[in-house]
Amino acid sequence: MLRQVLHEGLKTSFHKLGHFVANHPVFFASAPMLISILLGASFSRYRIEENVEYLLAPKHSLAKIEGNLVDSLFPVNRSKHTLYSDLQTPGRYGRVIITSRRGSVLDPRHIDLVLKLHNTITQIQVPMLGFNYTFAHLCLLDDNKSCIVDDILRALEEIRSARASNRTVPPLRYPITRLRDGREAYIGHQLGGVQAVGGGRDGVRSARALQLTYYLQAVSPLNEMVAARWELQFCRELERFEEAHPELSLYPFTSSSLQRDFQRTSRVSGRPLLFSLAVCLSLAVLCCSMRDCVRTKPWLGLLALVTVSLATLTSAGIFNLTGSKYNSTYLGIPFVMLGHGLFGTFEMLSSWRRTREDQHVKERVAAVFSDCMLPFTASTALHLVTFGIGASPFTNIEAVRLFCRNACLSVLFNYLYILTFYGSNLVFAGYLENNYRHSLFCRRVPKPELLQQKPAWYRFLMYTQYNEEASDPGDLHAYESHLLVAFMKRYYCDWITNTYVKPFVVLFYLVYISFALMGYLQVSEGSDLSNVVATETSTIAYTRAQQRYFSSYSPVIGFYIYESIEYWNASVQEDLLEYTKGFERISWFESYLNYLHGLNISTNLSRSNFTERLRSGFLRQPRYLHFSDDIIFAKRADGEFDVVASRMFLVAKTTENKREEMSILLDTLRKLSLTSRVKFIIFNPSFVYMDRYASSVGAPLKNSCIAALFMLFFSTFLAADPLVNAWLTVTVASVEFGVVGFMTLWQVELDCVSVLCLIYGVNYAVDSSAPLVSAFALGRESTRTRWVKLALERHGVPALQSYLCYGAALLPLAAVPSNLTRTLFRCLFLTALITAFHCLAILPVLLTFLPPSKRKRRERKHAAEHREEIECVEMVDSTRVVDQITTV
């Protein structure tokens, strides 16, 4: 009873709202346009978010805390040349991968070209304020105030020098080699595609690639500006060098490449998005057109897109005025609004067809609002809840939070403008129809007897079906010249409910579930930053070369001991050696132990002897001098020194699945640090992106789904039947399961873009299936099959129109050369396709033999009617009234 009272009360409220809009159509048509124009002028404040780490890295992660602790002990900016990472190196730098088109890069001619390239890079000049800055003015300096360059360059210079003086060429070992000064250097990330002798310990036979990195300082705003210009000159110089020496292939990458290529998606998407709008506009006009020149509504198809565009402009204006910044993930917001707006507008148009033509326009508009606005409001509320949860502070990835926040604002204005702007234009179109005026030319159509006297072309343009008699609500006979209405009513409804078709639909659904499960079991997280940049860019070319030639070893992992431990204790030494076992190591501790063994000195010394030999003996040797940066000494109260913190560098052997293996390794070492008596942390700049990425990406989707389920549960009293929400929940779960599975089979990983699409998929599935299931549940007479057909006739046509327009709008996205838009297209296209499959095939078939039942309702109604008839007949016979009433 409460459900019916609330349901009828809300419908009455929307009926009054429809009357109010119909009484003031000019105001409601002009106000949204004026607001959009005023707010659209704020695009002068358009700004772009340039910090990719701020957008894509988890905000709250242990890696950031560890990074701050590491930076307080050993400044990361000064040690970034040792903490190598692929795309996440902090600060300014220029990097290039050099490959040979033929032969090895270690051939004499190629070595000469590499050293020539190095010399060219170091001589790049950047004019600024009357001074020419070179690499020597910008480079990162070591303790000797010399520019830090890669150790492979020193090794190549030694090889060329030995060949020039006819000396024996020193062996180049891999991945750790020994330089002329006796220092050991890790070159695993500088030499790639290696064919080694004896596993690399006996020397390198050939190599396919070299990687050189030039680290820059940015200690002041002027220095930052000069370094940014140096990076641009660096890329241009490499292009010229590659043209002059075609035997080498160069793949440049700088600190600004990722940000530039991430934002490039917005620039290369301009034309495809305009084409997408034009295609959707054309198809929307065609879907609203029919042979009847009075009842056709092409302008309403056009105005549906105009409504969405005005809402987009308004929300973008507010976005600009609040000082927010744009990023490429916002390309998905127009498609969220398009899907939401198309369902609302096409449902209103379908409801208009079901109103009585002899009614006044205001009554017809009020009936449309009463019929459509309750489910459309509930759908909008679901959008706001799901995206609102994603916009909450609990969302750990800033790009997802910002997208959800702006999607909430956009959907809200989309709803308001459909209510006002589109509703007022429906009033104008209604006056044209009630006065039998042409929907395009606004000219009154002559009656049939007068029309027959006109020329053939005039009769063709002015064709309509006069219907001056009162019509029943829901009578679509006058609209059967509409292609989709005729197709749905005459062919599709009978075909999909055919007894021989149903088993094949169920079988096809089982096949769908099987493939979805197969994909679901293979879901992988997409923390690779190259998944969100444009394809034809330096970032993608560099990443492919990186994965091809330098995937054998992980980034360099810093192993930091952040408190004083008993390094001289034999058991502590065994623990440290055990922790680092299995890694390639650049370790002062292991080198120091080997140094003591070489002097025939026991490593089990007293604290004072261990520290004194370390300071005055080991670190004074030229080949061990560079380890001074890895140890922090502190003077004790008794005047002796103690090692209060130190670091080592570890490198793991990896395969092609480097990121997955690094995530596993990170978790393993962290668990070890919690149980070990040696207090240590591990860090690499890439950990900021990896740490908690899977949970951070999945959390908004999980929270939004839970919020949607709670909303469906608590809104049961607003539904026509409690089973409506149960069907909606099952449909959403099935659609989401299929989208996740099939997007994995389509090589789409679970990243921030795909998660945003999945959040929208919850709303899209509810938008599509709610009117169909509600119309079926409201049926009180006839059979299941009959009500499935009626539901499809009423709501199948607007759903089909929405799918066609939305799918056509998505197709141009496939042509955008960007990984971000590729993910966006595949996820949204799968969402639309799978939702259409459920709403037009699965639900109509399942509803014919699953609850809610129609038989019990018919029996209850017939029993009630039978009782009323008996009572009426019996009351006529006054002589037996008491006996008969008692019997009844």
PDB file of N, CA, C and O in Angstrom, residues 228-249:
ATOM      1  N   ALA A 228      63.839  22.384 -19.457  1.00  0.00           N
ATOM      2  CA  ALA A 228      62.719  22.017 -20.326  1.00  0.00           C
ATOM      3  C   ALA A 228      63.045  22.290 -21.782  1.00  0.00           C
ATOM      4  O   ALA A 228      62.743  21.472 -22.671  1.00  0.00           O
ATOM      5  N   ARG A 229      63.683  23.437 -22.056  1.00  0.00           N
ATOM      6  CA  ARG A 229      64.064  23.738 -23.438  1.00  0.00           C
ATOM      7  C   ARG A 229      65.173  22.811 -23.917  1.00  0.00           C
ATOM      8  O   ARG A 229      65.215  22.440 -25.093  1.00  0.00           O
ATOM      9  N   TRP A 230      66.067  22.424 -23.005  1.00  0.00           N
ATOM     10  CA  TRP A 230      67.133  21.497 -23.384  1.00  0.00           C
ATOM     11  C   TRP A 230      66.550  20.147 -23.813  1.00  0.00           C
ATOM     12  O   TRP A 230      67.034  19.529 -24.757  1.00  0.00           O
ATOM     13  N   GLU A 231      65.487  19.720 -23.150  1.00  0.00           N
ATOM     14  CA  GLU A 231      64.855  18.460 -23.532  1.00  0.00           C
ATOM     15  C   GLU A 231      64.284  18.531 -24.946  1.00  0.00           C
ATOM     16  O   GLU A 231      64.384  17.561 -25.721  1.00  0.00           O
ATOM     17  N   LEU A 232      63.694  19.689 -25.296  1.00  0.00           N
ATOM     18  CA  LEU A 232      63.175  19.841 -26.661  1.00  0.00           C
ATOM     19  C   LEU A 232      64.309  19.810 -27.687  1.00  0.00           C
ATOM     20  O   LEU A 232      64.211  19.159 -28.740  1.00  0.00           O
ATOM     21  N   GLN A 233      65.375  20.519 -27.381  1.00  0.00           N
ATOM     22  CA  GLN A 233      66.535  20.511 -28.281  1.00  0.00           C
ATOM     23  C   GLN A 233      67.134  19.105 -28.368  1.00  0.00           C
ATOM     24  O   GLN A 233      67.624  18.692 -29.426  1.00  0.00           O
ATOM     25  N   PHE A 234      67.103  18.383 -27.276  1.00  0.00           N
ATOM     26  CA  PHE A 234      67.613  17.016 -27.240  1.00  0.00           C
ATOM     27  C   PHE A 234      66.865  16.135 -28.249  1.00  0.00           C
ATOM     28  O   PHE A 234      67.487  15.397 -29.034  1.00  0.00           O
ATOM     29  N   CYS A 235      65.550  16.212 -28.268  1.00  0.00           N
ATOM     30  CA  CYS A 235      64.755  15.411 -29.200  1.00  0.00           C
ATOM     31  C   CYS A 235      65.007  15.821 -30.645  1.00  0.00           C
ATOM     32  O   CYS A 235      65.119  14.962 -31.537  1.00  0.00           O
ATOM     33  N   ARG A 236      65.103  17.117 -30.898  1.00  0.00           N
ATOM     34  CA  ARG A 236      65.365  17.581 -32.270  1.00  0.00           C
ATOM     35  C   ARG A 236      66.737  17.146 -32.750  1.00  0.00           C
ATOM     36  O   ARG A 236      66.919  16.750 -33.915  1.00  0.00           O
ATOM     37  N   GLU A 237      67.727  17.226 -31.874  1.00  0.00           N
ATOM     38  CA  GLU A 237      69.081  16.826 -32.255  1.00  0.00           C
ATOM     39  C   GLU A 237      69.145  15.339 -32.576  1.00  0.00           C
ATOM     40  O   GLU A 237      69.842  14.923 -33.506  1.00  0.00           O
ATOM     41  N   LEU A 238      68.398  14.535 -31.831  1.00  0.00           N
ATOM     42  CA  LEU A 238      68.379  13.104 -32.115  1.00  0.00           C
ATOM     43  C   LEU A 238      67.718  12.811 -33.461  1.00  0.00           C
ATOM     44  O   LEU A 238      68.146  11.896 -34.184  1.00  0.00           O
ATOM     45  N   GLU A 239      66.676  13.564 -33.814  1.00  0.00           N
ATOM     46  CA  GLU A 239      66.046  13.386 -35.118  1.00  0.00           C
ATOM     47  C   GLU A 239      67.024  13.698 -36.240  1.00  0.00           C
ATOM     48  O   GLU A 239      67.117  12.949 -37.236  1.00  0.00           O
ATOM     49  N   ARG A 240      67.778  14.779 -36.098  1.00  0.00           N
ATOM     50  CA  ARG A 240      68.765  15.135 -37.128  1.00  0.00           C
ATOM     51  C   ARG A 240      69.884  14.097 -37.207  1.00  0.00           C
ATOM     52  O   ARG A 240      70.337  13.739 -38.303  1.00  0.00           O
ATOM     53  N   PHE A 241      70.306  13.594 -36.067  1.00  0.00           N
ATOM     54  CA  PHE A 241      71.381  12.613 -36.067  1.00  0.00           C
ATOM     55  C   PHE A 241      70.922  11.306 -36.721  1.00  0.00           C
ATOM     56  O   PHE A 241      71.692  10.660 -37.453  1.00  0.00           O
ATOM     57  N   GLU A 242      69.676  10.911 -36.479  1.00  0.00           N
ATOM     58  CA  GLU A 242      69.166   9.678 -37.089  1.00  0.00           C
ATOM     59  C   GLU A 242      69.039   9.819 -38.602  1.00  0.00           C
ATOM     60  O   GLU A 242      69.297   8.862 -39.350  1.00  0.00           O
ATOM     61  N   GLU A 243      68.665  10.998 -39.077  1.00  0.00           N
ATOM     62  CA  GLU A 243      68.605  11.217 -40.514  1.00  0.00           C
ATOM     63  C   GLU A 243      69.993  11.172 -41.149  1.00  0.00           C
ATOM     64  O   GLU A 243      70.165  10.654 -42.256  1.00  0.00           O
ATOM     65  N   ALA A 244      70.992  11.671 -40.421  1.00  0.00           N
ATOM     66  CA  ALA A 244      72.358  11.674 -40.957  1.00  0.00           C
ATOM     67  C   ALA A 244      73.019  10.303 -40.874  1.00  0.00           C
ATOM     68  O   ALA A 244      73.941  10.016 -41.654  1.00  0.00           O
ATOM     69  N   HIS A 245      72.573   9.451 -39.978  1.00  0.00           N
ATOM     70  CA  HIS A 245      73.181   8.125 -39.795  1.00  0.00           C
ATOM     71  C   HIS A 245      72.062   7.079 -39.760  1.00  0.00           C
ATOM     72  O   HIS A 245      71.657   6.625 -38.686  1.00  0.00           O
ATOM     73  N   PRO A 246      71.569   6.676 -40.919  1.00  0.00           N
ATOM     74  CA  PRO A 246      70.421   5.752 -40.976  1.00  0.00           C
ATOM     75  C   PRO A 246      70.744   4.342 -40.479  1.00  0.00           C
ATOM     76  O   PRO A 246      69.819   3.543 -40.302  1.00  0.00           O
ATOM     77  N   GLU A 247      72.024   4.009 -40.258  1.00  0.00           N
ATOM     78  CA  GLU A 247      72.342   2.674 -39.756  1.00  0.00           C
ATOM     79  C   GLU A 247      71.961   2.509 -38.287  1.00  0.00           C
ATOM     80  O   GLU A 247      71.995   1.392 -37.764  1.00  0.00           O
ATOM     81  N   LEU A 248      71.627   3.604 -37.613  1.00  0.00           N
ATOM     82  CA  LEU A 248      71.192   3.548 -36.221  1.00  0.00           C
ATOM     83  C   LEU A 248      69.727   3.987 -36.113  1.00  0.00           C
ATOM     84  O   LEU A 248      69.266   4.848 -36.860  1.00  0.00           O
ATOM     85  N   SER A 249      69.015   3.368 -35.174  1.00  0.00           N
ATOM     86  CA  SER A 249      67.650   3.792 -34.838  1.00  0.00           C
ATOM     87  C   SER A 249      67.671   4.377 -33.439  1.00  0.00           C
ATOM     88  O   SER A 249      68.221   3.767 -32.518  1.00  0.00           O
TER      89      SER A 249
END
